[in-house]
Amino acid sequence: MTNSRVLEATGLKKSFGDIHAVRGVSFHISVGETYGLLGPNGAGKTTSISMVSGLLQRDGGEVLLDGQSMTTTSLGPKQDIGLVPQDLAIYPDLTARENLRFFGHLYSMPKAELVKRVDEVLEVVGLADRANDRASEYSGGMKRRLNIGIGLLHRPKLLVLDEPTVGVDPQSRNAILESVEHLSSEGMAVLYTTHYMEEAERLCTRVGIIDQGEIKAEGTRRELVELVGQQDRIRITATGVQESALDELRRLSGVHSVSPSDGSLELLVADAGAVLPEAMRVLGSQHAGVSSVSVEEPDLEAVFLHLTGKALRD
Amino acid sequence: MSKILSIARVNLLRFLRDRSTVFFVFVLPIGIVMLIGAQFGGDFSPQLGVASGGGTVADDIVARLDAEESIKLVEYESEDELLIAVERGRLSAGVSVPAGMDEQLAAGSPASVGFISRPDGVGPQLQVVVSEAVAGAAEQIMATRFAVGKGADPSAAATAAAAVAPTIPDLNVETIVAGESLFPASLGRFDIGASSQLVLFMFLTGLTGSAALIQSRQLGMTTRMAGTPTSIRTILAGEALGRFVIVLVQGLYIMLATILIFQVNWGNPLGAAATLIAFSAVGAGAAMLFGSVFRNDQQAGGVAIVAGIGLAALGGSMLPVELFSDSLVRIARFAPHYWANEAFAELVRRDATVVDILPQLGVMFGFAVILMAIASWRMRQVITRV
Ligand SMILES: Nc1ncnc2c1ncn2[C@@H]1O[C@H](COP(=O)(O)OP(=O)(O)O)[C@@H](O)[C@H]1O
Ligand SMILES: [Mg+2]
């Protein structure tokens, strides 16, 4: 268990004067896992990440990277991390290739490997054909992708992405999400912060919901949804539904309520994926004519609203 | 070490790619050196006045000078008139050939040709021309004597000439300087301007380059570097080396360009190189300090220009410190420029060597160390605070 843990952060604390930016944040990430920190602006995501990456002195807590303690001066653990900062950190007057090479040197990558790896990364972030143009000539999305490329150049054990899709066109955004999925499928551990719940839902194995410097809840999407008692909603449009069919539906496990209205049914269930086939079987056997089915799963937005009483984005 | 070099290399690369670099670093300094040279040196085809007392040797010298295409020869009746003309700046320089020179030489006694020039200007170059003409005339005398005394056998000329050499009376050039002299007559017209501008521009390039450091911080590059397994010490060393190389490039460029274009004399090469390196360290230290103190690059850029010009003026890069009052000279010592200008003055005007300028070099390195130390302390705070 412990040796598959890439990152173990416990009780992180940081204040800036009177502002308690982070007040006791703990989470851990294992190999191949993508962990999301989901929270609104000012929640303490960047501050937490800066402590994890050894950029910011913490007031309290511990960060273990692959078992080694991370501080602002520890070079060993920094070799294991690839940080992609929220604000672009690239040299605009250098080309993508030059930017990558420069950071490759700072990670002490051997020359031959670096040359090969730079080409690979340019491929991954989709900048291969613009590799020798200066970054200042890139679109916002391209700059973001270069920003990310620098972070994954040295194949870190943990890739830390701080809101990598903010202010990015939909196409670039999708490209970024796809490359994170790809890296994760290759076994890279990823720490991903965002205030977009769709991104957290799509990418993250586990999500920590952070607000006002604290993690309010943590788990898989389903765990989080269940934690706050949210249920999936199945809406079925059907004709000829008998009372006996409704009774049978109500008896199915995982079904909390069945409420018919003219020409349609609404089921509140724990897990739509498990209940839906059963429900269809019941309706079929009771000779009901189903014309349409829709499933509404409660999302992290709803969870966030429930936990904090406010919306993720204002 | 290789990380330090990488960081320095990126600094240099960015510097060379900056569009303003071409103008401010490569065009402007040479333009200013040229401007100052022109001001010090008057027009480009110098007028040389001649007052001749007559005689074979005198005519020979005048004929030789007249044959020189680069100068315009103007004849004067008397040495006094010549002196006044030079003093008033109507002439670049004057040559006075005394009367009775033929007889003097024939009697075997030494004779002198007077050379009058203004303390600053093209005089020194003209002096070279005049000396050559006089030397030519002397050879003529020698050849004549040789022909008379030993028979006209050209094949024996060389050995014979050597044999009679001691018996030939001296014909030399005596320099008279009209007006008060700030600089020795051996100084070329671009020499003064070049070294003081070199010092000014090196420092200015260092300071304005601090904007790049601030940008680097604003861009989050410094922080991002700190996120890699690179110690802050290494990052600072890399940035400092980068600044150093940039200031050195500026200095070397001005030095080489002025040598090639204006034939500027920089004195003892080793001494010049040492001064260049010492002052590059000062410039780098100042750049690091500015880069660590200022928050935004425009602010730094503005202060950089004021400080760069102000310190240069105080350190004798605008007006030579020789014109300063004693109390001002004491203040001037607080400007690193003062020491660089002093070092070049020693090298260029007084033929000093590295050993002679060790005190100036020491003070410059002292400045560099202090500036670097403050900058590193400050930069470390700035980086770790994020
Ligand atoms: N360097 C700093 N100085 C003062 N306050 C800061 C600093 N960095 C962050 N904060 C404050 O800490 C809180 C958390 O900020 P941050 O971690 O950037 O949030 P997020 O990344 O989730 O948007 C905010 O209230 C922010 O204003
Ligand atoms: Mg943030």
XYZ file of C-alpha atoms and ligand atoms in Angstrom:
728
model
C 0.000 0.000 0.000
C 2.563 2.558 1.085
C 4.964 1.897 -1.758
C 2.239 2.491 -4.333
C 1.563 5.872 -2.716
C 3.248 8.496 -4.823
C 2.085 11.393 -2.708
C 1.023 11.634 0.878
C 0.090 15.098 2.075
C -1.094 15.463 5.646
C -2.362 18.430 7.578
C -1.051 21.122 5.217
C -1.395 24.610 6.603
C -0.547 27.996 5.211
C -1.477 31.532 6.148
C -0.680 34.789 4.430
C -0.984 37.284 7.220
C -4.589 37.121 8.323
C -5.656 34.973 5.415
C -5.744 31.298 6.332
C -5.375 30.075 2.794
C -4.994 26.398 3.652
C -6.083 24.976 6.989
C -5.209 21.345 7.361
C -5.473 19.763 3.951
C -4.703 16.025 3.630
C -4.858 13.718 0.655
C -2.883 10.971 -0.983
C -2.360 9.766 -4.514
C -1.335 6.299 -5.673
C 0.331 5.141 -8.851
C -1.952 5.481 -11.864
C -4.473 7.534 -9.959
C -5.768 10.943 -10.970
C -6.730 12.951 -7.949
C -8.786 16.077 -8.372
C -8.940 19.091 -6.139
C -12.252 20.672 -7.009
C -13.079 24.058 -5.612
C -13.875 27.644 -6.505
C -11.361 30.449 -6.941
C -9.587 31.267 -3.723
C -10.332 27.864 -2.195
C -6.650 27.180 -1.579
C -5.882 24.863 -4.483
C -2.800 26.662 -5.750
C -1.480 27.220 -2.261
C -1.865 23.508 -1.480
C -0.172 22.519 -4.707
C 2.683 24.948 -4.123
C 3.397 23.276 -0.815
C 3.172 19.826 -2.389
C 5.668 20.910 -5.072
C 8.106 22.448 -2.629
C 7.645 25.982 -3.910
C 6.106 27.343 -0.782
C 7.196 26.944 2.791
C 4.322 25.381 4.732
C 3.273 26.496 8.178
C 2.385 22.970 9.163
C 1.874 19.434 7.879
C 3.977 17.014 5.905
C 4.457 16.168 2.246
C 5.921 12.810 1.318
C 6.816 12.188 -2.283
C 7.520 8.537 -2.853
C 8.282 8.379 0.852
C 10.686 11.327 0.843
C 9.859 14.530 2.645
C 9.406 17.502 0.331
C 10.601 20.924 1.375
C 11.480 24.039 -0.586
C 15.127 23.009 -0.562
C 14.828 19.269 -1.246
C 16.037 18.507 -4.729
C 15.460 14.720 -4.735
C 11.665 14.835 -4.421
C 11.481 17.662 -6.928
C 12.905 15.304 -9.525
C 9.788 13.147 -9.079
C 7.335 15.970 -9.667
C 6.279 17.693 -12.835
C 4.534 20.927 -12.029
C 2.323 22.729 -14.483
C 1.577 26.086 -12.899
C -1.776 27.773 -13.235
C -0.240 30.853 -14.836
C 1.786 30.201 -17.950
C 5.447 29.786 -17.180
C 7.202 29.654 -20.524
C 9.743 31.920 -22.177
C 7.781 33.718 -24.893
C 10.913 34.613 -26.831
C 12.101 31.025 -27.028
C 10.631 28.325 -29.229
C 8.722 25.375 -27.824
C 11.746 23.189 -28.425
C 14.073 25.617 -26.673
C 11.745 25.929 -23.710
C 11.547 22.171 -23.388
C 15.276 21.681 -23.738
C 15.981 24.290 -21.125
C 13.823 22.539 -18.569
C 15.213 19.200 -19.636
C 18.620 20.505 -18.597
C 17.265 21.606 -15.249
C 16.030 18.045 -14.722
C 19.510 16.810 -15.684
C 18.198 14.737 -18.552
C 20.979 13.123 -20.577
C 21.371 14.809 -23.939
C 20.404 11.901 -26.180
C 17.339 11.109 -24.118
C 16.371 14.748 -23.978
C 16.468 15.152 -27.737
C 14.220 12.117 -28.165
C 11.899 13.033 -25.346
C 11.431 16.608 -26.548
C 10.104 15.260 -29.850
C 7.797 12.875 -28.026
C 6.406 15.591 -25.802
C 5.922 17.956 -28.749
C 3.905 15.144 -30.313
C 1.863 14.548 -27.147
C 0.923 18.209 -26.740
C 0.365 18.658 -30.460
C 3.048 21.247 -31.102
C 5.349 19.187 -33.304
C 4.699 21.301 -36.395
C 5.230 24.585 -34.533
C 8.169 23.414 -32.439
C 10.590 25.940 -33.884
C 8.343 28.974 -33.660
C 8.626 31.321 -30.744
C 6.050 30.783 -28.047
C 4.975 34.419 -28.329
C 3.487 33.534 -31.699
C 1.300 30.767 -30.281
C -2.400 30.896 -29.532
C -3.502 30.792 -25.906
C -4.268 27.105 -26.160
C -0.891 26.293 -27.689
C 0.902 28.170 -24.922
C -1.065 26.194 -22.360
C -0.085 22.964 -24.047
C 3.567 23.936 -24.040
C 3.173 24.834 -20.380
C 1.947 21.295 -19.795
C 4.600 19.736 -21.999
C 7.330 21.171 -19.811
C 5.749 19.497 -16.787
C 5.700 16.013 -18.241
C 9.019 16.180 -20.088
C 11.077 14.293 -17.535
C 8.430 11.605 -16.951
C 7.681 12.586 -13.382
C 6.098 10.105 -11.004
C 3.551 12.761 -10.151
C 2.225 15.289 -12.624
C 0.680 18.302 -10.946
C -1.687 20.336 -13.104
C -3.096 23.541 -11.676
C -6.243 24.529 -13.574
C -4.673 23.753 -16.938
C -7.747 24.534 -19.023
C -8.613 27.999 -17.748
C -9.071 30.394 -20.634
C -8.558 27.759 -23.298
C -10.622 27.247 -26.443
C -12.795 24.100 -26.429
C -10.594 22.297 -28.929
C -7.391 22.821 -26.983
C -9.230 21.999 -23.816
C -10.290 18.670 -25.178
C -6.752 17.995 -26.355
C -5.474 18.736 -22.858
C -8.018 16.465 -21.196
C -7.202 13.704 -23.636
C -3.507 13.909 -22.960
C -4.123 13.766 -19.216
C -6.232 10.655 -19.749
C -3.503 9.208 -21.886
C -0.773 9.894 -19.315
C -2.904 8.462 -16.571
C -3.514 5.310 -18.593
C 0.264 4.968 -18.819
C 0.407 4.848 -15.041
C 1.374 8.414 -14.215
C -0.096 9.726 -10.994
C -1.829 13.047 -11.560
C -2.887 15.794 -9.204
C -5.416 17.938 -11.015
C -7.018 21.086 -9.698
C -10.020 22.651 -11.317
C -13.160 24.543 -10.672
C -14.896 22.764 -13.563
C -16.807 19.836 -12.168
C -17.116 18.198 -15.613
C -13.332 17.948 -15.769
C -13.103 16.466 -12.311
C -15.813 13.964 -13.197
C -14.230 13.003 -16.464
C -10.630 12.665 -15.355
C -10.405 11.927 -11.691
C -10.488 8.604 -9.933
C -10.992 10.457 -6.689
C -11.954 14.012 -5.984
C -11.382 16.211 -2.960
C -13.850 19.019 -2.667
C -12.000 22.012 -1.317
C -13.393 25.269 -0.051
C -11.993 27.950 2.227
C -8.780 26.061 2.737
C -10.376 22.801 3.802
C -11.252 19.559 2.093
C -14.968 19.243 2.746
C -15.393 15.760 1.338
C -13.382 13.244 -0.608
C -13.994 10.107 -2.627
C -15.014 8.768 -5.999
C -17.790 10.609 -7.705
C -20.291 7.983 -6.624
C -19.081 8.038 -3.060
C -19.406 11.779 -2.945
C -22.850 11.718 -4.437
C -23.990 9.054 -1.994
C -22.365 10.855 0.857
C -24.709 13.734 0.440
C -27.687 11.460 -0.274
C -28.041 12.374 -3.905
C -29.763 9.940 -6.184
C -29.922 9.198 -9.876
C -33.131 10.063 -11.617
C -34.573 7.819 -14.360
C -37.362 9.203 -16.475
C -39.322 6.751 -18.616
C -42.042 7.662 -21.097
C -44.323 4.661 -21.462
C -47.922 3.684 -22.196
C -49.984 0.944 -20.566
C -48.167 0.822 -17.286
C -50.207 -1.240 -14.841
C -50.309 -0.718 -11.071
C -48.691 -4.161 -10.713
C -45.748 -2.992 -12.778
C -45.265 -0.015 -10.477
C -45.320 -2.309 -7.451
C -42.745 -4.582 -9.032
C -40.523 -1.605 -9.817
C -40.772 -0.361 -6.253
C -39.635 -3.767 -5.018
C -36.388 -3.648 -7.064
C -33.315 -3.155 -4.921
C -31.755 0.311 -5.135
C -35.051 1.934 -6.066
C -36.106 4.592 -3.623
C -39.265 5.887 -5.205
C -41.410 5.502 -8.303
C -43.767 8.303 -9.171
C -46.029 8.027 -12.184
C -47.486 11.014 -13.942
C -49.505 10.999 -17.143
C -47.638 8.996 -19.758
C -44.375 8.831 -17.826
C -42.598 7.494 -14.747
C -39.880 8.982 -12.574
C -37.617 6.693 -10.540
C -35.172 7.888 -7.897
C -32.487 5.256 -7.584
C -29.067 4.823 -5.983
C -27.344 3.778 -9.182
C -29.062 4.203 -12.499
C -26.639 1.893 -14.259
C -27.637 -1.044 -12.044
C -31.368 -0.375 -11.924
C -32.139 0.535 -15.524
C -31.862 -2.982 -17.093
C -34.018 -4.405 -14.321
C -36.619 -1.706 -14.754
C -36.752 -2.291 -18.507
C -37.160 -6.021 -17.934
C -40.083 -5.389 -15.541
C -41.815 -3.008 -17.939
C -41.297 -5.464 -20.819
C -42.777 -8.354 -18.919
C -45.771 -6.185 -17.912
C -46.375 -5.263 -21.578
C -45.805 -1.560 -21.160
C -44.829 0.383 -24.302
C -41.651 2.309 -23.569
C -41.006 5.152 -25.981
C -38.091 6.976 -24.303
C -35.717 6.747 -21.340
C -33.518 9.441 -19.818
C -31.109 9.238 -16.918
C -30.007 12.172 -14.802
C -27.088 11.512 -12.533
C -26.517 14.065 -9.815
C -23.219 15.803 -10.385
C -20.423 17.180 -8.263
C -21.880 20.605 -8.731
C -24.892 19.427 -6.731
C -22.573 17.882 -4.168
C -20.649 21.090 -3.859
C -23.828 23.072 -3.470
C -24.984 20.685 -0.780
C -21.656 20.860 1.092
C -20.989 24.564 0.949
C -24.343 26.108 0.222
C -22.930 27.897 -2.808
C -22.218 27.276 -6.460
C -18.771 26.325 -7.765
C -18.696 29.265 -10.084
C -20.109 32.612 -9.308
C 27.523 23.647 -13.295
C 25.824 22.692 -16.531
C 22.552 23.996 -15.097
C 24.209 27.339 -14.397
C 25.399 27.416 -17.984
C 21.933 26.537 -19.270
C 20.350 29.362 -17.321
C 23.044 31.778 -18.470
C 22.623 30.613 -22.047
C 18.899 31.261 -22.011
C 19.621 34.749 -20.671
C 21.994 35.465 -23.513
C 19.645 33.997 -26.097
C 16.762 36.154 -24.908
C 19.006 39.208 -24.845
C 20.128 38.682 -28.422
C 16.548 38.094 -29.563
C 15.267 41.260 -27.981
C 14.572 43.668 -30.789
C 15.727 46.700 -28.809
C 19.108 45.030 -28.264
C 20.157 45.662 -31.830
C 19.727 49.375 -31.489
C 20.608 50.116 -27.886
C 23.464 47.678 -27.601
C 24.972 47.501 -31.039
C 24.121 50.687 -32.919
C 23.769 53.457 -30.348
C 27.124 53.093 -28.551
C 29.103 53.233 -31.764
C 27.052 56.177 -32.935
C 27.829 58.053 -29.749
C 31.513 57.209 -29.856
C 31.545 58.509 -33.404
C 29.733 61.686 -32.372
C 32.092 62.375 -29.510
C 35.095 61.563 -31.662
C 33.921 64.033 -34.274
C 33.438 66.696 -31.633
C 36.851 66.173 -30.129
C 38.531 65.920 -33.474
C 36.987 68.619 -35.659
C 36.511 67.880 -39.334
C 37.698 64.862 -41.170
C 40.352 66.354 -43.558
C 42.630 68.095 -41.085
C 44.472 71.282 -41.965
C 48.133 71.391 -41.172
C 49.908 74.739 -41.016
C 53.575 75.122 -41.945
C 55.973 77.949 -41.120
C 59.223 77.292 -42.888
C 62.532 79.101 -42.355
C 63.671 77.896 -45.797
C 66.547 75.724 -46.923
C 67.019 72.346 -48.621
C 65.955 70.200 -45.688
C 63.015 72.461 -44.895
C 61.795 72.372 -48.494
C 62.167 68.645 -48.484
C 60.015 68.293 -45.372
C 57.327 70.633 -46.743
C 57.308 68.764 -50.063
C 56.866 65.479 -48.275
C 53.963 66.850 -46.199
C 52.378 68.355 -49.294
C 52.450 64.959 -50.956
C 50.316 63.566 -48.134
C 46.802 63.291 -49.559
C 44.912 63.058 -46.324
C 45.941 66.495 -45.103
C 45.562 70.027 -46.366
C 48.738 72.068 -46.082
C 48.530 75.784 -45.290
C 51.683 77.949 -45.310
C 52.308 80.569 -42.617
C 54.906 83.337 -42.470
C 56.002 82.939 -38.886
C 55.835 80.462 -36.061
C 53.837 82.950 -33.973
C 51.094 83.201 -36.550
C 51.065 79.433 -36.777
C 50.743 79.090 -33.016
C 47.790 81.467 -32.889
C 46.053 79.660 -35.739
C 46.382 76.361 -33.943
C 45.285 77.822 -30.648
C 42.189 79.357 -32.223
C 41.327 76.034 -33.744
C 41.711 77.230 -37.351
C 44.297 74.525 -37.846
C 44.359 71.004 -36.561
C 48.111 71.303 -35.996
C 51.161 73.151 -37.203
C 54.742 72.411 -38.172
C 57.467 74.941 -37.701
C 60.780 74.411 -39.474
C 63.391 76.799 -38.085
C 65.656 78.825 -40.344
C 69.274 77.803 -40.744
C 68.558 74.130 -40.377
C 70.801 73.157 -43.317
C 73.805 74.850 -41.743
C 73.026 73.385 -38.349
C 72.893 69.866 -39.690
C 75.958 70.372 -41.846
C 77.838 71.409 -38.723
C 76.873 68.094 -37.224
C 74.679 69.503 -34.494
C 71.116 68.219 -33.845
C 68.119 70.131 -35.145
C 64.436 70.112 -34.260
C 61.232 70.580 -36.162
C 58.478 71.991 -34.003
C 55.066 70.341 -33.928
C 52.204 72.379 -32.522
C 48.882 70.809 -31.745
C 45.835 71.359 -29.628
C 45.577 69.224 -26.524
C 42.726 67.261 -27.940
C 41.913 66.524 -31.523
C 43.554 64.957 -34.506
C 46.929 66.392 -33.526
C 48.376 63.062 -32.521
C 47.541 61.486 -35.847
C 49.084 64.430 -37.661
C 52.136 64.192 -35.501
C 52.693 60.704 -36.850
C 52.494 62.053 -40.378
C 54.911 64.867 -39.609
C 57.353 62.531 -37.893
C 57.360 60.334 -40.954
C 58.065 63.286 -43.220
C 60.920 64.413 -40.999
C 62.322 60.910 -40.836
C 62.152 60.767 -44.621
C 64.086 64.005 -44.852
C 66.679 62.660 -42.431
C 67.153 59.608 -44.607
C 67.719 61.936 -47.497
C 70.499 63.706 -45.607
C 71.954 60.389 -44.691
C 71.920 59.221 -48.311
C 73.587 62.412 -49.437
C 76.329 62.118 -46.883
C 76.770 58.558 -47.801
C 77.118 59.397 -51.491
C 79.655 62.100 -50.755
C 81.713 60.255 -48.210
C 81.731 56.649 -49.442
C 81.005 56.742 -53.181
C 77.657 55.985 -54.797
C 77.490 52.225 -54.510
C 73.898 51.288 -53.716
C 74.737 47.660 -52.911
C 76.849 48.749 -49.938
C 74.234 51.259 -48.858
C 72.796 49.342 -45.943
C 76.029 48.499 -44.195
C 77.509 51.843 -44.938
C 74.457 53.633 -43.625
C 74.725 51.723 -40.396
C 78.388 52.657 -40.154
C 77.780 56.363 -40.571
C 74.643 56.471 -38.476
C 76.282 57.729 -35.308
C 77.820 60.594 -37.162
C 74.487 61.859 -38.476
C 73.084 64.700 -36.458
C 69.635 64.204 -34.910
C 66.671 65.591 -36.764
C 63.687 65.230 -34.517
C 60.183 66.515 -33.876
C 59.558 68.593 -30.835
C 55.966 68.788 -29.721
C 54.477 72.033 -28.545
C 50.995 71.963 -27.170
C 48.921 75.046 -27.646
C 46.411 75.569 -24.873
C 46.043 73.580 -21.701
C 46.360 69.882 -22.172
C 43.902 67.440 -20.657
C 45.304 64.453 -22.357
C 48.682 63.550 -23.704
C 49.213 64.255 -27.349
C 49.476 60.577 -28.108
C 45.730 60.093 -27.600
C 43.679 59.356 -30.707
C 40.551 61.410 -31.214
C 38.208 58.511 -30.415
C 40.182 57.133 -27.501
C 38.667 59.256 -24.757
C 35.123 58.977 -25.984
C 35.389 55.251 -26.536
C 36.491 54.194 -23.078
C 34.075 56.412 -21.192
C 31.208 55.336 -23.426
C 32.236 51.717 -23.044
C 31.896 52.064 -19.300
C 28.612 53.926 -19.577
C 27.033 51.438 -21.939
C 28.226 48.329 -20.156
C 26.598 49.476 -16.951
C 23.478 50.698 -18.695
C 23.052 47.432 -20.548
C 23.443 45.623 -17.261
C 20.800 47.715 -15.561
C 18.263 47.752 -18.356
C 18.810 44.015 -18.664
C 17.468 43.665 -15.158
C 14.068 44.053 -16.785
C 14.581 40.586 -18.225
C 15.116 39.219 -14.737
C 11.975 40.865 -13.482
C 10.047 39.536 -16.465
C 11.428 36.130 -15.683
C 9.944 36.437 -12.236
C 6.692 37.913 -13.469
C 6.408 35.127 -16.021
C 6.753 32.645 -13.186
C 9.947 31.268 -14.714
C 12.011 31.745 -11.608
C 9.406 29.945 -9.555
C 9.137 27.209 -12.108
C 12.895 26.753 -12.047
C 12.695 26.527 -8.289
C 10.215 23.695 -8.811
C 12.826 21.661 -10.640
C 15.648 19.958 -8.766
C 17.703 23.139 -9.011
C 18.823 24.969 -5.913
C 18.183 28.657 -5.565
C 21.906 29.140 -5.370
C 22.275 27.552 -8.814
C 19.432 29.614 -10.235
C 20.970 32.817 -8.927
C 24.407 31.837 -10.188
C 22.953 31.101 -13.614
C 21.096 34.390 -13.796
C 24.149 36.283 -12.579
C 26.396 34.566 -15.090
C 23.892 35.374 -17.799
C 23.910 39.045 -16.849
C 27.702 38.998 -16.662
C 28.061 37.539 -20.135
C 25.607 40.076 -21.544
C 27.481 43.022 -20.065
C 30.730 41.488 -21.254
C 29.317 41.069 -24.749
C 28.377 44.740 -24.713
C 31.870 45.742 -23.614
C 33.687 43.436 -25.997
C 31.513 44.599 -28.847
C 32.282 48.273 -28.241
C 35.947 47.509 -27.776
C 36.276 45.464 -30.955
C 34.076 47.751 -33.011
C 36.005 50.866 -31.995
C 39.290 49.157 -32.717
C 38.104 48.146 -36.166
C 36.238 51.311 -37.091
C 38.163 54.056 -35.310
C 41.487 52.367 -34.537
C 40.951 53.189 -30.883
C 43.851 52.385 -28.627
C 42.762 50.427 -25.542
C 46.216 50.132 -24.051
C 47.661 46.953 -22.641
C 45.416 44.121 -23.912
C 45.606 42.109 -20.713
C 44.829 45.169 -18.656
C 41.925 46.084 -20.940
C 40.552 42.549 -20.697
C 40.849 42.563 -16.910
C 39.048 45.902 -16.696
C 36.352 44.628 -19.005
C 35.822 41.546 -16.862
C 35.865 43.454 -13.591
C 33.374 45.988 -14.833
C 31.168 43.258 -16.325
C 30.979 41.786 -12.847
C 29.908 45.192 -11.532
C 27.268 45.475 -14.257
C 25.994 41.974 -13.515
C 25.804 42.741 -9.802
C 23.859 45.910 -10.471
C 21.518 44.004 -12.797
C 20.871 41.376 -10.146
C 20.222 44.026 -7.541
C 17.739 45.851 -9.743
C 16.167 42.562 -10.742
C 15.608 41.664 -7.118
C 14.447 45.035 -5.859
C 11.948 46.129 -8.467
C 8.571 44.583 -8.946
C 7.844 45.576 -12.489
C 10.086 45.900 -15.467
C 8.927 49.342 -16.617
C 9.695 50.833 -13.260
C 13.095 49.167 -13.273
C 13.728 50.290 -16.849
C 13.058 53.926 -15.996
C 15.213 53.953 -12.898
C 17.879 52.002 -14.781
C 18.293 54.738 -17.359
C 18.447 57.497 -14.760
C 20.854 55.567 -12.543
C 22.913 54.366 -15.489
C 23.408 57.847 -16.905
C 23.700 59.513 -13.505
C 26.362 57.177 -12.180
C 28.181 57.369 -15.488
C 28.264 61.156 -15.273
C 29.390 61.027 -11.673
C 32.037 58.453 -12.509
C 33.559 60.578 -15.241
C 31.994 59.079 -18.333
C 30.451 62.358 -19.490
C 33.073 64.863 -18.409
C 36.533 63.635 -17.523
C 37.134 63.565 -13.760
C 40.172 65.771 -14.401
C 37.677 68.598 -14.705
C 35.971 67.718 -11.405
C 36.568 69.627 -8.197
C 38.343 67.722 -5.445
C 35.184 67.250 -3.428
C 33.318 65.981 -6.471
C 36.123 63.531 -7.166
C 35.687 62.182 -3.655
C 31.994 61.579 -4.335
C 32.783 60.176 -7.756
C 34.653 57.335 -6.086
C 31.294 55.912 -5.020
C 30.403 55.340 -8.644
C 31.933 52.130 -9.967
C 32.357 53.919 -13.267
C 35.004 56.105 -11.708
C 37.249 53.097 -11.188
C 36.695 51.698 -14.635
C 37.397 55.087 -16.181
C 40.515 55.404 -14.042
C 41.676 51.964 -15.107
C 41.228 52.799 -18.770
C 42.890 56.167 -18.282
C 45.920 54.431 -16.813
C 45.963 51.871 -19.620
C 45.349 54.217 -22.499
C 47.056 57.432 -21.441
C 49.822 56.217 -19.231
C 50.656 52.853 -20.787
C 49.854 50.996 -17.586
C 49.825 47.190 -17.274
C 47.497 44.914 -15.308
C 49.698 45.249 -12.258
C 49.391 49.021 -12.296
C 45.619 48.907 -12.300
C 45.243 46.239 -9.623
C 43.807 48.782 -7.158
C 41.077 49.822 -9.590
C 40.342 46.195 -10.452
C 40.124 45.396 -6.762
C 37.630 48.160 -6.087
C 35.515 47.059 -9.033
C 35.419 43.459 -7.846
C 34.555 44.780 -4.409
C 31.581 46.631 -5.870
C 30.543 43.483 -7.726
C 30.714 41.287 -4.641
C 28.699 43.688 -2.506
C 26.033 44.176 -5.177
C 25.778 40.425 -5.758
C 25.519 39.685 -2.066
C 22.657 42.110 -1.508
C 20.931 40.927 -4.675
C 21.217 37.246 -3.731
C 19.844 37.831 -0.278
C 16.966 39.827 -1.649
C 16.276 37.486 -4.580
C 16.179 34.477 -2.283
C 13.443 36.153 -0.274
C 11.502 37.027 -3.369
C 11.680 33.551 -4.862
C 10.755 31.566 -1.777
C 7.867 33.853 -0.957
C 6.360 33.162 -4.392
N 1.061 35.137 -1.889
C -0.114 35.368 -1.302
N -0.253 36.395 -0.460
C -1.433 36.649 0.135
N -2.544 35.913 -0.037
C -2.472 34.870 -0.871
C -1.264 34.546 -1.556
N -1.484 33.452 -2.318
C -2.774 33.127 -2.120
N -3.374 33.970 -1.259
C -4.760 33.888 -0.779
O -4.983 32.586 -0.322
C -6.267 32.131 -0.703
C -6.126 30.854 -1.520
O -5.578 31.182 -2.771
P -5.226 30.097 -3.853
O -4.514 28.977 -3.229
O -4.528 30.775 -4.963
O -6.667 29.631 -4.327
P -7.097 28.825 -5.633
O -5.872 28.332 -6.308
O -7.942 27.729 -5.134
O -7.858 29.774 -6.483
C -6.917 33.274 -1.445
O -7.729 33.971 -0.530
C -5.761 34.094 -1.889
O -6.142 35.438 -1.983
Mg -5.269 28.719 -8.185
